Coordinates of N, CA and C in Angstrom, one line a residue:
F1 N 146.1 -3.1 -78.6 CA 147.1 -4.1 -78.6 C 147.6 -4.3 -77.1
E2 N 148.1 -5.5 -76.8 CA 148.5 -5.8 -75.5 C 149.9 -6.5 -75.5
M3 N 150.7 -6.1 -74.5 CA 152.1 -6.6 -74.5 C 152.4 -7.1 -73.1
D4 N 153.1 -8.2 -73.0 CA 153.6 -8.7 -71.7 C 155.1 -8.4 -71.6
N5 N 155.5 -7.8 -70.5 CA 156.9 -7.4 -70.4 C 157.8 -8.6 -69.9
G6 N 157.3 -9.8 -69.9 CA 158.2 -10.9 -69.6 C 158.1 -11.4 -68.1
P7 N 159.0 -12.4 -67.8 CA 158.9 -12.9 -66.4 C 159.6 -12.0 -65.4
G8 N 159.4 -12.3 -64.2 CA 160.0 -11.6 -63.1 C 159.0 -11.1 -62.1
P9 N 159.5 -10.5 -61.0 CA 158.7 -10.1 -59.9 C 157.8 -8.9 -60.2
F10 N 158.2 -8.1 -61.2 CA 157.5 -6.9 -61.6 C 156.8 -7.1 -62.9
R11 N 156.3 -8.3 -63.2 CA 155.7 -8.6 -64.5 C 154.3 -7.8 -64.6
T12 N 154.2 -7.2 -65.7 CA 152.9 -6.4 -65.9 C 152.5 -6.6 -67.4
K13 N 151.3 -6.3 -67.6 CA 150.8 -6.3 -69.0 C 150.6 -4.8 -69.4
L14 N 151.0 -4.5 -70.6 CA 150.8 -3.2 -71.1 C 149.7 -3.3 -72.2
R15 N 148.7 -2.4 -72.1 CA 147.6 -2.4 -73.1 C 147.5 -1.0 -73.6
Q16 N 147.5 -0.9 -74.9 CA 147.4 0.4 -75.5 C 145.9 0.6 -76.0
I17 N 145.3 1.7 -75.7 CA 143.9 2.0 -76.1 C 144.0 2.6 -77.5
E18 N 143.5 1.8 -78.4 CA 143.6 2.1 -79.9 C 142.8 3.4 -80.2
Y19 N 141.7 3.6 -79.5 CA 140.9 4.9 -79.8 C 141.7 6.1 -79.5
V20 N 142.5 6.1 -78.5 CA 143.4 7.3 -78.1 C 144.4 7.5 -79.2
E21 N 145.0 6.4 -79.7 CA 146.0 6.5 -80.8 C 145.3 7.0 -82.1
E22 N 144.2 6.3 -82.5 CA 143.5 6.6 -83.7 C 143.1 8.1 -83.9
F23 N 142.6 8.7 -82.8 CA 142.1 10.0 -82.8 C 143.2 11.0 -82.3
K24 N 144.4 10.5 -82.0 CA 145.5 11.4 -81.6 C 145.1 12.3 -80.5
I25 N 144.6 11.7 -79.4 CA 144.2 12.5 -78.3 C 145.4 13.0 -77.5
A26 N 145.6 14.3 -77.5 CA 146.9 14.9 -77.1 C 146.8 15.4 -75.7
E27 N 145.7 15.9 -75.2 CA 145.5 16.5 -73.9 C 144.4 15.8 -73.2
Y28 N 144.6 15.3 -72.0 CA 143.5 14.5 -71.4 C 143.6 14.5 -69.9
E29 N 142.5 14.1 -69.3 CA 142.3 14.0 -67.9 C 141.7 12.6 -67.6
I30 N 142.1 11.9 -66.6 CA 141.6 10.6 -66.2 C 140.7 10.8 -65.0
N31 N 139.5 10.2 -65.1 CA 138.6 10.2 -63.9 C 138.7 8.8 -63.3
T32 N 139.3 8.6 -62.2 CA 139.5 7.3 -61.7 C 138.2 6.7 -61.0
A33 N 137.3 7.6 -60.7 CA 136.0 7.1 -60.1 C 135.1 6.5 -61.1
T34 N 135.2 7.0 -62.4 CA 134.3 6.4 -63.4 C 135.1 5.6 -64.4
N35 N 136.5 5.5 -64.2 CA 137.3 4.7 -65.2 C 137.2 5.3 -66.6
Q36 N 137.2 6.6 -66.7 CA 137.1 7.2 -68.0 C 138.2 8.2 -68.3
L37 N 138.5 8.4 -69.5 CA 139.4 9.4 -69.9 C 138.7 10.4 -70.8
I38 N 138.8 11.7 -70.5 CA 138.3 12.7 -71.4 C 139.5 13.4 -72.0
G39 N 139.4 13.6 -73.3 CA 140.6 14.2 -74.0 C 140.2 15.0 -75.2
V40 N 141.2 15.7 -75.7 CA 141.1 16.7 -76.8 C 141.9 16.2 -77.9
S41 N 141.4 16.3 -79.1 CA 142.2 16.1 -80.3 C 142.1 17.3 -81.2
Y42 N 143.2 17.6 -81.9 CA 143.2 18.8 -82.7 C 144.3 18.5 -83.8
T43 N 144.4 19.5 -84.7 CA 145.4 19.4 -85.8 C 146.7 19.8 -85.2
A44 N 147.7 19.0 -85.4 CA 149.1 19.3 -84.9 C 149.6 20.5 -85.6
P45 N 150.4 21.3 -84.9 CA 151.1 22.4 -85.6 C 152.1 22.0 -86.6
E46 N 152.3 22.8 -87.6 CA 153.3 22.5 -88.6 C 154.7 22.9 -88.2
A47 N 154.8 23.8 -87.3 CA 156.2 24.2 -86.8 C 156.2 24.2 -85.3
L48 N 157.3 24.1 -84.7 CA 157.4 24.0 -83.2 C 157.0 25.3 -82.5
D49 N 157.1 26.4 -83.2 CA 156.7 27.7 -82.5 C 155.2 28.0 -82.7
Q50 N 154.4 27.1 -83.2 CA 153.0 27.3 -83.4 C 152.2 26.5 -82.5
G51 N 151.0 26.9 -82.2 CA 150.1 26.1 -81.3 C 149.2 25.2 -82.2
P52 N 148.4 24.4 -81.6 CA 147.5 23.5 -82.3 C 146.5 24.4 -83.1
T53 N 145.9 23.8 -84.1 CA 145.0 24.4 -85.0 C 143.7 23.6 -85.1
P54 N 142.6 24.3 -85.4 CA 141.3 23.6 -85.6 C 141.4 22.6 -86.8
P55 N 140.5 21.7 -87.0 CA 139.4 21.4 -86.1 C 139.8 20.7 -84.8
S56 N 139.0 20.8 -83.8 CA 139.3 20.2 -82.5 C 138.0 19.5 -82.0
A57 N 138.2 18.4 -81.2 CA 137.1 17.7 -80.7 C 137.4 17.2 -79.3
I58 N 136.3 16.9 -78.6 CA 136.5 16.3 -77.3 C 135.9 14.9 -77.3
H59 N 136.7 14.0 -76.7 CA 136.4 12.5 -76.7 C 136.3 12.0 -75.3
L60 N 135.4 11.0 -75.2 CA 135.3 10.3 -73.9 C 135.6 8.8 -74.1
V61 N 136.5 8.3 -73.3 CA 137.0 6.9 -73.6 C 136.8 6.1 -72.3
D62 N 136.2 4.9 -72.4 CA 136.1 4.0 -71.3 C 137.4 3.3 -71.1
L63 N 138.1 3.4 -70.0 CA 139.4 2.8 -69.8 C 139.4 1.3 -69.6
I64 N 138.2 0.7 -69.3 CA 138.1 -0.7 -69.1 C 137.9 -1.4 -70.5
T65 N 137.0 -0.9 -71.3 CA 136.7 -1.5 -72.6 C 137.5 -1.0 -73.7
G66 N 138.0 0.2 -73.6 CA 138.8 0.9 -74.6 C 137.9 1.6 -75.6
E67 N 136.6 1.5 -75.5 CA 135.7 2.1 -76.4 C 135.6 3.6 -76.2
G68 N 135.6 4.4 -77.3 CA 135.5 5.8 -77.1 C 134.4 6.4 -78.0
Q69 N 134.1 7.7 -77.7 CA 133.1 8.4 -78.5 C 133.4 9.9 -78.6
L70 N 133.1 10.5 -79.7 CA 133.2 11.9 -79.8 C 132.0 12.5 -79.1
I71 N 132.3 13.4 -78.1 CA 131.2 14.0 -77.4 C 130.9 15.5 -77.8
F72 N 131.9 16.1 -78.4 CA 131.7 17.5 -78.8 C 132.8 17.9 -79.8
G73 N 132.4 18.6 -80.8 CA 133.3 19.1 -81.8 C 132.7 20.4 -82.5
Q74 N 133.6 21.3 -82.8 CA 133.1 22.5 -83.5 C 134.2 23.1 -84.4
E75 N 133.8 23.3 -85.6 CA 134.8 23.9 -86.6 C 135.3 25.2 -86.1
G76 N 136.6 25.5 -86.3 CA 137.1 26.8 -86.1 C 137.7 27.0 -84.7
F77 N 137.5 26.0 -83.8 CA 138.0 26.2 -82.4 C 139.0 25.2 -82.0
V78 N 139.9 25.5 -81.1 CA 140.8 24.6 -80.5 C 140.4 24.5 -79.0
F79 N 140.1 23.3 -78.5 CA 139.7 23.1 -77.1 C 140.9 22.7 -76.3
G80 N 140.8 22.9 -75.0 CA 141.9 22.5 -74.1 C 141.4 22.3 -72.7
H81 N 142.3 21.8 -71.8 CA 142.0 21.5 -70.4 C 140.7 20.8 -70.1
P82 N 140.5 19.6 -70.7 CA 139.2 18.9 -70.5 C 139.2 18.3 -69.1
F83 N 138.0 18.4 -68.5 CA 137.8 17.8 -67.2 C 136.5 17.1 -67.1
L84 N 136.4 16.0 -66.5 CA 135.1 15.3 -66.3 C 134.7 15.4 -64.8
S85 N 133.5 15.7 -64.6 CA 133.0 15.9 -63.2 C 133.3 14.6 -62.4
P86 N 133.5 14.6 -61.1 CA 133.8 13.4 -60.4 C 132.7 12.3 -60.5
D87 N 131.4 12.7 -60.7 CA 130.4 11.7 -60.9 C 130.2 11.3 -62.4
G88 N 130.9 11.9 -63.3 CA 130.9 11.6 -64.7 C 129.7 12.1 -65.4
T89 N 128.9 13.0 -64.9 CA 127.7 13.5 -65.5 C 127.9 14.8 -66.3
M90 N 129.0 15.4 -66.1 CA 129.3 16.7 -66.8 C 130.7 16.8 -67.2
Y91 N 131.0 17.7 -68.1 CA 132.4 17.9 -68.5 C 132.7 19.4 -68.7
A92 N 133.9 19.8 -68.6 CA 134.3 21.2 -68.8 C 135.5 21.2 -69.8
H93 N 135.6 22.2 -70.5 CA 136.7 22.4 -71.4 C 136.9 23.9 -71.7
D94 N 138.1 24.3 -72.0 CA 138.4 25.6 -72.4 C 138.3 25.8 -73.9
Y95 N 137.9 27.0 -74.3 CA 137.9 27.3 -75.7 C 138.0 28.8 -75.9
R96 N 138.2 29.2 -77.1 CA 138.5 30.6 -77.4 C 139.6 31.2 -76.6
D97 N 139.4 32.4 -76.1 CA 140.4 33.0 -75.3 C 140.0 32.9 -73.8
D98 N 140.5 31.9 -73.1 CA 140.3 31.8 -71.7 C 138.8 31.8 -71.3
I99 N 138.0 30.9 -71.9 CA 136.6 30.7 -71.5 C 136.4 29.2 -71.2
V100 N 135.9 28.9 -70.0 CA 135.6 27.5 -69.6 C 134.1 27.3 -69.9
R101 N 133.8 26.2 -70.6 CA 132.4 25.9 -70.8 C 132.1 24.6 -70.1
I102 N 131.0 24.5 -69.4 CA 130.6 23.4 -68.7 C 129.3 22.8 -69.4
R103 N 129.4 21.5 -69.7 CA 128.3 20.9 -70.4 C 127.9 19.6 -69.7
A104 N 126.6 19.1 -69.9 CA 126.1 17.9 -69.4 C 126.5 16.7 -70.4
L105 N 126.7 15.6 -69.8 CA 126.8 14.3 -70.6 C 125.5 13.6 -70.5
G106 N 124.8 13.4 -71.6 CA 123.5 12.7 -71.6 C 122.5 13.7 -71.1
A107 N 121.6 13.2 -70.3 CA 120.5 14.0 -69.8 C 121.0 15.3 -69.1
G108 N 120.3 16.4 -69.3 CA 120.8 17.7 -68.8 C 120.7 17.8 -67.2
R109 N 121.4 18.7 -66.7 CA 121.5 19.0 -65.3 C 121.5 20.6 -65.2
E110 N 121.1 21.1 -64.0 CA 121.2 22.5 -63.8 C 122.5 23.1 -64.2
N111 N 122.5 24.3 -64.8 CA 123.7 25.0 -65.2 C 124.6 24.1 -66.1
S112 N 124.0 23.3 -67.0 CA 124.8 22.4 -67.8 C 125.4 23.0 -69.0
D113 N 125.1 24.2 -69.3 CA 125.8 24.9 -70.4 C 126.3 26.3 -69.9
A114 N 127.0 26.2 -68.8 CA 127.5 27.5 -68.2 C 128.8 27.8 -68.8
K115 N 129.2 29.1 -68.6 CA 130.5 29.6 -69.0 C 131.1 30.4 -67.9
V116 N 132.4 30.3 -67.8 CA 133.1 31.2 -66.8 C 134.5 31.5 -67.4
S117 N 135.0 32.7 -67.2 CA 136.2 33.1 -67.8 C 137.4 32.5 -67.1
G118 N 138.5 32.2 -67.8 CA 139.7 31.6 -67.2 C 140.0 30.2 -67.9
Y119 N 140.8 29.4 -67.2 CA 141.1 28.1 -67.6 C 141.1 27.1 -66.4
T120 N 140.6 25.9 -66.7 CA 140.4 25.0 -65.6 C 141.7 24.4 -65.0
L121 N 141.7 24.3 -63.7 CA 142.9 23.7 -63.0 C 142.5 22.4 -62.4
A122 N 141.3 22.2 -61.9 CA 140.8 21.0 -61.3 C 139.3 21.0 -61.1
W123 N 138.7 19.8 -60.9 CA 137.3 19.7 -60.6 C 137.1 18.8 -59.4
I124 N 136.6 19.4 -58.3 CA 136.4 18.7 -57.1 C 134.9 18.8 -56.7
G125 N 134.3 17.7 -56.5 CA 132.8 17.7 -56.2 C 132.1 18.5 -57.2
D126 N 131.3 19.5 -56.8 CA 130.6 20.4 -57.7 C 131.3 21.7 -58.1
T127 N 132.6 21.7 -57.7 CA 133.4 23.0 -57.9 C 134.5 22.8 -58.8
L128 N 134.6 23.8 -59.8 CA 135.7 23.9 -60.7 C 136.7 24.9 -60.1
I129 N 138.0 24.6 -60.1 CA 139.0 25.5 -59.7 C 139.5 26.1 -61.0
V130 N 139.4 27.4 -61.1 CA 139.7 28.1 -62.4 C 140.7 29.2 -62.1
D131 N 141.7 29.4 -63.1 CA 142.6 30.5 -63.0 C 142.1 31.5 -64.0
R132 N 141.7 32.7 -63.5 CA 141.2 33.8 -64.3 C 142.2 34.9 -64.3
Q133 N 143.1 34.8 -65.3 CA 144.2 35.8 -65.4 C 144.9 36.1 -64.1
G134 N 145.3 35.0 -63.4 CA 146.1 35.1 -62.2 C 145.3 35.1 -60.9
E135 N 144.0 35.2 -61.1 CA 143.1 35.1 -59.9 C 142.5 33.7 -59.8
I136 N 142.7 33.1 -58.7 CA 142.1 31.7 -58.5 C 140.7 31.9 -58.0
I137 N 139.8 31.2 -58.8 CA 138.4 31.3 -58.4 C 137.8 29.9 -58.3
L138 N 136.8 29.8 -57.4 CA 136.1 28.5 -57.3 C 134.7 28.8 -58.0
Y139 N 134.3 27.9 -58.9 CA 133.0 28.0 -59.6 C 132.2 26.8 -59.2
N140 N 131.2 27.1 -58.3 CA 130.3 26.0 -57.9 C 129.2 25.8 -59.0
V141 N 129.3 24.7 -59.7 CA 128.4 24.4 -60.8 C 126.9 24.3 -60.4
S142 N 126.6 23.7 -59.3 CA 125.2 23.5 -58.9 C 124.6 24.9 -58.5
E143 N 125.3 25.7 -57.9 CA 124.8 27.0 -57.4 C 125.1 28.1 -58.4
D144 N 125.8 27.9 -59.4 CA 126.2 29.0 -60.4 C 126.8 30.1 -59.6
L145 N 127.8 29.8 -58.7 CA 128.4 30.8 -57.8 C 129.9 30.8 -58.0
V146 N 130.4 32.0 -58.1 CA 131.9 32.3 -58.3 C 132.4 32.9 -57.0
T147 N 133.5 32.2 -56.5 CA 134.1 32.7 -55.3 C 135.6 33.0 -55.6
S148 N 136.1 34.2 -55.3 CA 137.5 34.4 -55.5 C 138.3 34.1 -54.3
I149 N 139.4 33.3 -54.4 CA 140.2 33.0 -53.2 C 141.5 33.7 -53.2
G150 N 141.8 34.5 -54.2 CA 143.1 35.3 -54.2 C 143.8 35.3 -55.5
R151 N 144.9 36.0 -55.5 CA 145.8 36.1 -56.7 C 146.9 35.1 -56.7
T152 N 147.3 34.6 -57.8 CA 148.5 33.7 -57.9 C 149.8 34.5 -57.6
V153 N 150.8 33.8 -57.2 CA 152.1 34.4 -57.0 C 152.7 34.8 -58.3
G154 N 153.3 36.0 -58.3 CA 154.0 36.5 -59.5 C 154.5 37.9 -59.4
G155 N 155.7 38.1 -59.8 CA 156.3 39.4 -59.8 C 156.7 39.9 -58.4
S156 N 157.0 41.1 -58.3 CA 157.4 41.7 -57.0 C 156.4 42.7 -56.5
Y157 N 155.2 42.3 -56.5 CA 154.1 43.1 -56.1 C 154.0 43.2 -54.6
N158 N 154.2 44.4 -54.0 CA 154.3 44.5 -52.6 C 153.1 45.4 -52.0
D159 N 152.0 44.8 -51.9 CA 150.8 45.5 -51.4 C 150.2 44.7 -50.3
P160 N 150.2 45.3 -49.1 CA 149.7 44.6 -47.9 C 148.2 44.1 -48.0
D161 N 147.5 44.8 -48.8 CA 146.0 44.5 -49.0 C 145.8 43.3 -50.0
R162 N 146.9 42.9 -50.6 CA 146.7 41.9 -51.7 C 146.9 40.5 -51.1
V163 N 146.0 39.6 -51.4 CA 146.0 38.2 -50.9 C 146.7 37.4 -52.0
V164 N 147.7 36.6 -51.6 CA 148.5 35.9 -52.6 C 148.2 34.4 -52.3
V165 N 147.9 33.6 -53.4 CA 147.6 32.2 -53.3 C 148.5 31.5 -54.3
R166 N 149.0 30.3 -53.8 CA 149.7 29.5 -54.7 C 148.9 28.2 -54.8
Y167 N 148.4 27.9 -56.0 CA 147.7 26.7 -56.2 C 148.6 25.6 -56.5
V168 N 148.6 24.5 -55.7 CA 149.5 23.4 -55.9 C 148.9 22.1 -56.3
G169 N 147.6 22.0 -56.4 CA 146.9 20.8 -56.9 C 145.9 20.3 -55.9
V170 N 145.4 19.1 -56.1 CA 144.4 18.5 -55.3 C 145.0 17.5 -54.4
V171 N 144.7 17.5 -53.1 CA 145.2 16.5 -52.2 C 144.0 15.7 -51.7
T172 N 144.1 14.3 -51.9 CA 143.0 13.5 -51.4 C 143.5 12.4 -50.5
A173 N 142.6 11.9 -49.7 CA 143.0 10.8 -48.8 C 142.1 9.6 -49.1
N174 N 142.7 8.4 -49.1 CA 141.9 7.2 -49.4 C 141.6 6.5 -48.1

């Protein structure tokens, strides 16, 4: 559906993507380079103190046309933290207990069904930034290489040999 917010200098049109509403996509990431949204649907919890429950599925939505498709689903699991590679050829999602799975969209690519422990924070180029129980790692998908860049900030740990890293997000320049 589309709505016009009326006259004025800040006049805009609001368009709702029906696919996102229909499948109740609750957790998503937008890839501005490919104009796509990758998102997760799952069964909503019955109480506020419970998490989502299976079944869960991963969807890919074209933000220009509004068309969407189911790209992965598996009974008994709840997926989270979906990310689309910058070139739109691969996607990553978390499942089970802190495992990131990387898969190809369409035709396969090297390491297109790789797994790494942790949960995804960002995807830059061929590298996933993953939090593995407080350790920030870089996982290079092309090279199947894991590089640790340090521990996240937490507690009153006072060890001079410990490297502390605070992940703040991705900074890009246009």
